Short mmCIF file of C-alpha atoms and ligand atoms in Angstrom, two decimals:
data_model
loop_
_atom_site.label_atom_id
_atom_site.label_comp_id
_atom_site.label_asym_id
_atom_site.label_seq_id
_atom_site.Cartn_x
_atom_site.Cartn_y
_atom_site.Cartn_z
CA UNK D 222 66.06 85.88 121.40
CA UNK D 223 69.38 87.00 119.96
CA UNK D 224 71.97 89.51 121.42
CA UNK D 225 70.85 91.92 118.59
CA UNK D 226 67.32 91.87 119.12
CA UNK D 227 66.85 91.25 122.73
CA UNK D 228 65.09 94.11 124.71
CA UNK D 229 65.93 95.04 128.32
CA UNK D 230 63.70 96.95 130.76
CA UNK D 231 65.51 99.87 132.60
CA UNK D 232 64.53 101.66 135.54
CA UNK D 233 64.71 105.62 135.95
CA UNK D 234 66.79 106.21 139.21
CA UNK D 235 66.99 110.28 138.48
CA UNK D 236 66.43 113.26 136.07
CA UNK D 237 69.00 116.12 136.35
CA UNK D 238 68.36 119.42 134.59
CA UNK D 239 71.93 120.88 132.66
CA UNK D 240 70.05 123.77 131.27
CA UNK D 241 66.68 124.68 130.49
CA UNK D 242 66.40 122.07 127.53
CA UNK D 243 68.92 119.62 128.05
CA UNK D 244 68.95 116.95 131.12
CA UNK D 245 70.77 113.80 132.01
CA UNK D 246 68.69 110.32 132.57
CA UNK D 247 70.43 108.02 135.43
CA UNK D 248 69.26 104.40 134.99
CA UNK D 249 69.35 100.83 136.54
CA UNK D 250 71.90 98.82 134.36
CA UNK D 251 70.17 95.63 133.32
CA UNK D 252 71.86 92.42 133.84
CA UNK D 253 73.83 91.64 130.80
CA UNK D 254 73.39 94.77 129.16
CA UNK D 255 76.90 95.93 127.80
CA UNK D 256 78.08 98.67 125.49
CA UNK D 257 81.38 100.33 124.04
CA UNK D 258 82.21 103.79 124.57
CA UNK D 259 80.40 106.11 121.80
CA UNK D 260 77.34 103.21 121.03
CA UNK D 261 73.83 104.28 121.53
CA UNK D 262 70.71 102.31 122.69
CA UNK D 263 67.08 102.95 121.71
CA UNK D 264 64.65 103.86 124.63
CA UNK D 265 61.10 103.06 124.51
CA UNK D 266 58.05 104.43 125.99
CA UNK D 267 54.25 103.65 125.19
CA UNK D 268 55.04 102.62 121.64
CA UNK D 269 57.76 105.51 120.82
CA UNK D 270 61.28 104.40 120.40
CA UNK D 271 64.39 107.02 119.75
CA UNK D 272 68.13 106.66 120.13
CA UNK D 273 70.17 107.81 122.57
CA UNK D 274 74.02 107.66 123.56
CA UNK D 275 75.21 106.14 126.45
CA UNK D 276 77.58 108.39 128.14
CA UNK D 277 79.13 106.77 131.16
CA UNK D 278 81.97 104.27 131.05
CA UNK D 279 80.93 100.76 129.96
CA UNK D 280 81.73 99.59 133.47
CA UNK D 281 79.77 102.00 135.20
CA UNK D 282 77.01 100.26 137.52
CA UNK D 283 74.40 102.87 136.39
CA UNK D 284 73.17 103.99 132.79
CA UNK D 285 73.12 108.03 131.88
CA UNK D 286 72.14 109.38 129.05
CA UNK D 287 72.19 113.18 127.86
CA UNK D 288 69.25 114.48 126.01
CA UNK D 289 67.93 117.19 124.81
CA UNK D 290 64.30 118.13 124.76
CA UNK D 291 62.82 118.99 121.45
CA UNK D 292 59.75 121.14 121.36
CA UNK D 293 57.09 119.30 120.12
CA UNK D 294 59.33 115.89 120.04
CA UNK D 295 57.29 112.56 120.67
CA UNK D 296 59.68 110.84 122.86
CA UNK D 297 62.20 113.64 124.34
CA UNK D 298 59.16 115.62 125.82
CA UNK D 299 57.86 112.35 127.81
CA UNK D 300 61.37 111.48 128.76
CA UNK D 301 61.88 115.01 130.35
CA UNK D 302 58.55 114.38 132.51
CA UNK D 303 59.54 110.90 133.69
CA UNK D 304 60.14 110.19 137.02
CA UNK D 305 62.23 107.87 139.28
CA UNK D 306 60.82 104.35 139.22
CA UNK D 307 59.23 104.68 135.91
CA UNK D 308 60.45 101.70 133.81
CA UNK D 309 61.69 101.94 129.88
CA UNK D 310 62.06 99.70 127.39
CA UNK D 311 66.00 99.38 126.06
CA UNK D 312 67.24 97.88 123.12
CA UNK D 313 70.86 96.37 122.94
CA UNK D 314 73.69 98.95 122.36
CA UNK D 315 74.84 99.45 118.89
CA UNK D 316 76.99 101.87 116.53
CA UNK D 317 80.11 102.09 115.20
CA UNK D 318 81.32 105.76 116.47
CA UNK D 319 83.78 104.30 118.93
CA UNK D 320 87.42 104.92 119.28
CA UNK D 321 90.21 103.54 117.19
CA UNK D 322 93.59 103.96 118.41
CA UNK D 323 95.92 105.91 116.00
CA UNK D 324 99.24 107.88 115.55
CA UNK D 325 97.37 110.65 113.88
CA UNK D 326 95.85 113.78 115.61
CA UNK D 327 92.37 113.31 116.58
CA UNK D 328 89.87 115.42 116.75
CA UNK D 329 86.46 115.14 117.94
CA UNK D 330 83.90 117.58 116.78
CA UNK D 331 80.13 118.01 118.67
CA UNK D 332 77.53 120.36 118.68
CA UNK D 333 74.70 120.19 121.22
CA UNK D 334 74.26 117.01 122.84
CA UNK D 335 76.42 115.33 120.18
CA UNK D 336 78.95 115.72 122.73
CA UNK D 337 77.48 112.32 124.48
CA UNK D 338 79.67 109.66 122.51
CA UNK D 339 82.94 111.81 123.75
CA UNK D 340 81.64 112.00 127.43
CA UNK D 341 81.54 108.35 127.16
CA UNK D 342 85.09 108.11 125.43
CA UNK D 343 86.74 110.55 127.96
CA UNK D 344 85.09 108.19 131.21
CA UNK D 345 86.59 105.22 129.36
CA UNK D 346 90.10 106.73 129.49
CA UNK D 347 90.30 108.12 125.72
CA UNK D 348 93.18 111.00 126.15
CA UNK D 349 95.12 113.12 123.91
CA UNK D 350 92.20 114.48 121.58
CA UNK D 351 91.48 117.31 120.46
CA UNK D 352 87.98 118.70 121.06
CA UNK D 353 85.87 121.50 119.18
CA UNK D 354 82.86 121.96 121.19
CA UNK D 355 80.01 123.71 119.70
CA UNK D 356 77.27 125.34 121.82
CA UNK D 357 75.07 128.37 121.63
CA UNK D 358 76.00 129.59 125.10
CA UNK D 359 78.47 128.54 127.79
CA UNK D 360 75.56 126.62 129.82
CA UNK D 361 75.46 124.42 126.85
CA UNK D 362 79.15 123.36 127.24
CA UNK D 363 78.23 119.77 129.13
CA UNK D 364 81.05 117.91 131.12
CA UNK D 365 83.34 120.44 130.08
CA UNK D 366 85.62 120.19 133.24
CA UNK D 367 86.06 116.59 132.66
CA UNK D 368 86.63 116.99 128.38
CA UNK D 369 89.31 119.73 129.15
CA UNK D 370 91.15 117.01 131.90
CA UNK D 371 91.21 114.46 128.94
CA UNK D 372 91.46 116.75 125.79
CA UNK D 373 94.99 118.01 124.57
CA UNK D 374 93.35 120.71 123.46
CA UNK D 375 89.50 122.22 124.25
CA UNK D 376 88.17 124.57 121.86
CA UNK D 377 84.58 126.02 123.41
CA UNK D 378 83.14 127.47 119.83
CA UNK D 379 79.95 129.58 120.90
CA UNK D 380 77.69 130.86 118.36
CA UNK D 381 74.93 132.27 120.41
CA UNK D 382 73.71 136.00 121.27
CA UNK D 383 75.46 136.40 124.93
CA UNK D 384 78.61 134.97 123.27
CA UNK D 385 80.49 138.63 123.64
CA UNK D 386 79.94 138.56 127.16
CA UNK D 387 81.65 135.17 127.89
CA UNK D 388 85.46 134.56 128.78
CA UNK D 389 86.67 130.95 128.72
CA UNK D 390 90.56 129.94 127.98
CA UNK D 391 90.80 129.00 124.32
CA UNK D 392 87.33 130.64 123.20
CA UNK D 393 86.40 130.72 119.87
CA UNK D 394 83.28 133.01 118.99
CA UNK D 395 81.28 131.28 115.97
CA UNK D 396 80.56 127.96 115.18
CA UNK D 397 83.05 124.75 114.81
CA UNK D 398 82.82 124.93 111.10
CA UNK D 399 84.06 128.71 111.36
CA UNK D 400 86.98 127.35 113.30
CA UNK D 401 88.12 124.47 111.09
CA UNK D 402 88.36 126.97 108.23
CA UNK D 403 90.26 129.70 110.06
CA UNK D 404 92.40 127.54 112.31
CA UNK D 405 93.09 123.90 111.26
CA UNK D 406 96.86 123.26 110.06
CA UNK D 407 98.37 119.83 109.31
CA UNK D 408 97.00 116.64 108.72
CA UNK D 409 96.23 114.11 107.54
CA UNK D 410 93.93 113.70 110.83
CA UNK D 411 91.32 111.29 112.66
CA UNK D 412 87.83 112.83 112.76
CA UNK D 413 85.08 112.04 114.76
CA UNK D 414 81.77 113.90 114.16
CA UNK D 415 78.73 114.04 115.99
CA UNK D 416 75.89 116.46 116.30
CA UNK D 417 73.55 117.81 113.84
CA UNK D 418 73.36 116.90 110.33
CA UNK D 419 74.04 120.13 108.62
CA UNK D 420 77.26 120.49 111.05
CA UNK D 421 78.34 116.95 109.73
CA UNK D 422 77.79 118.01 105.95
CA UNK D 423 79.73 121.23 106.37
CA UNK D 424 82.93 119.56 108.09
CA UNK D 425 82.93 116.67 105.74
CA UNK D 426 82.77 118.80 102.87
CA UNK D 427 85.68 120.94 104.21
CA UNK D 428 87.96 118.33 105.27
CA UNK D 429 87.15 116.19 102.03
CA UNK D 430 88.19 119.34 100.00
CA UNK D 431 91.50 120.32 102.19
CA UNK D 432 92.66 117.27 103.60
CA UNK D 433 91.70 114.46 101.44
CA UNK D 434 93.64 111.95 103.32
CA UNK D 435 91.94 112.44 106.70
CA UNK D 436 89.76 109.65 108.08
CA UNK D 437 85.91 111.14 109.14
CA UNK D 438 83.92 108.75 111.66
CA UNK D 439 80.47 110.38 111.93
CA UNK D 440 76.79 110.12 113.54
CA UNK D 441 74.12 112.53 112.85
CA UNK D 442 71.56 112.99 115.76
CA UNK D 443 69.01 114.68 113.75
C1 FAD Y 754 72.62 107.40 116.67
C2 FAD Y 754 71.76 108.36 117.34
C3 FAD Y 754 72.12 108.68 118.65
C4 FAD Y 754 71.37 109.44 119.22
N1 FAD Y 754 71.81 109.88 120.52
C5 FAD Y 754 71.30 111.28 121.25
C6 FAD Y 754 71.36 111.59 122.13
O1 FAD Y 754 72.38 110.96 122.88
N2 FAD Y 754 70.83 112.80 122.97
C7 FAD Y 754 69.64 113.44 122.62
O2 FAD Y 754 69.11 113.98 123.13
N3 FAD Y 754 69.39 112.77 121.08
C8 FAD Y 754 69.87 111.85 120.63
N4 FAD Y 754 69.51 111.43 119.28
C9 FAD Y 754 68.31 111.65 118.82
C10 FAD Y 754 66.92 111.15 119.37
O3 FAD Y 754 67.16 109.73 118.81
C11 FAD Y 754 65.82 111.76 118.90
O4 FAD Y 754 65.92 112.08 117.56
C12 FAD Y 754 65.43 112.96 119.33
O5 FAD Y 754 65.34 112.93 120.76
C13 FAD Y 754 63.98 113.64 118.99
O6 FAD Y 754 63.15 112.69 119.45
P1 FAD Y 754 61.72 113.12 119.43
O7 FAD Y 754 60.84 112.10 119.55
O8 FAD Y 754 61.75 114.21 120.88
O9 FAD Y 754 61.43 114.09 118.54
P2 FAD Y 754 60.44 113.57 116.92
O10 FAD Y 754 58.95 113.68 117.26
O11 FAD Y 754 61.29 112.45 116.43
O12 FAD Y 754 60.73 115.15 116.09
C14 FAD Y 754 60.09 116.27 116.43
C15 FAD Y 754 60.67 117.13 115.50
O13 FAD Y 754 62.27 117.73 115.94
C16 FAD Y 754 63.13 117.33 114.85
N5 FAD Y 754 64.25 117.37 115.80
C17 FAD Y 754 64.60 115.91 115.90
N6 FAD Y 754 65.83 115.88 116.68
C18 FAD Y 754 66.00 116.87 116.79
C19 FAD Y 754 67.18 117.82 117.55
N7 FAD Y 754 68.52 117.26 118.24
N8 FAD Y 754 66.96 119.31 117.79
C20 FAD Y 754 66.39 119.98 116.93
N9 FAD Y 754 65.16 119.13 116.11
C21 FAD Y 754 65.41 117.94 116.37
C22 FAD Y 754 62.58 116.44 114.17
O14 FAD Y 754 63.25 116.58 112.54
C23 FAD Y 754 61.15 116.80 113.92
O15 FAD Y 754 60.76 117.53 113.18
C24 FAD Y 754 70.02 110.40 118.50
C25 FAD Y 754 70.05 110.11 117.53
C26 FAD Y 754 70.42 109.02 116.82
C27 FAD Y 754 70.29 108.45 115.07
#
């Protein structure tokens, strides 16, 4: 069996809820399983499989996943009820949303659990990026402190209904796309986008129109 088709088995160590719909899954690292920061693997239970980004540094002893429980979702609802000791099937690490060193200003743009590859990159030592971190509410700004420490500029963008009461350094009230339309200056840039297809579509369209020499790397989660 070659390294692109090999299946691994990983055992769940713990599950920690970060807010009412998002949790982290800690799992054992199977022997021989390797990845690059930003890559994902398929997790499988009872015949269903989906892709999930590895958020730990590639030299970590355990695997970690940041997972949103999608209402009615076939696999994320199963993973939300998994218990320590359960075994998951896992494919090899895949994907191209990995960091490429550059002299250009680097912008990471994430919505929701789309922050996952950037958590992995920060854990792997990537520094000096601008990060637009989009969420509805403050409790959706996962791993905020470590991302603030790694970024040269951290811009939380809150779009939910409780946003008027929140005060955070650098807070932008609105969607990440609103921030880019209002405040982005300079270029050309390297942009990394991860999260909803709608956000990736809108940001790509805006960058193509106003910053045509900008490089864009993206991964859509839905
Ligand atoms: C490369 C890649 C990496 C990914 N990494 C992650 C990750 O790190 N963490 C993570 O939580 N997810 C990640 N996803 C999404 C994940 O693979 C699943 O699609 C997601 O968990 C939903 O699966 P499900 O079986 O629960 O829902 P499904 O049964 O597949 O879908 C049920 C319904 O929910 C909709 N839906 C699917 N995803 C979402 C969503 N995110 N928000 C709202 N509605 C949705 C579907 O369109 C469908 O209508 C990634 C996807 C890709 C392609």
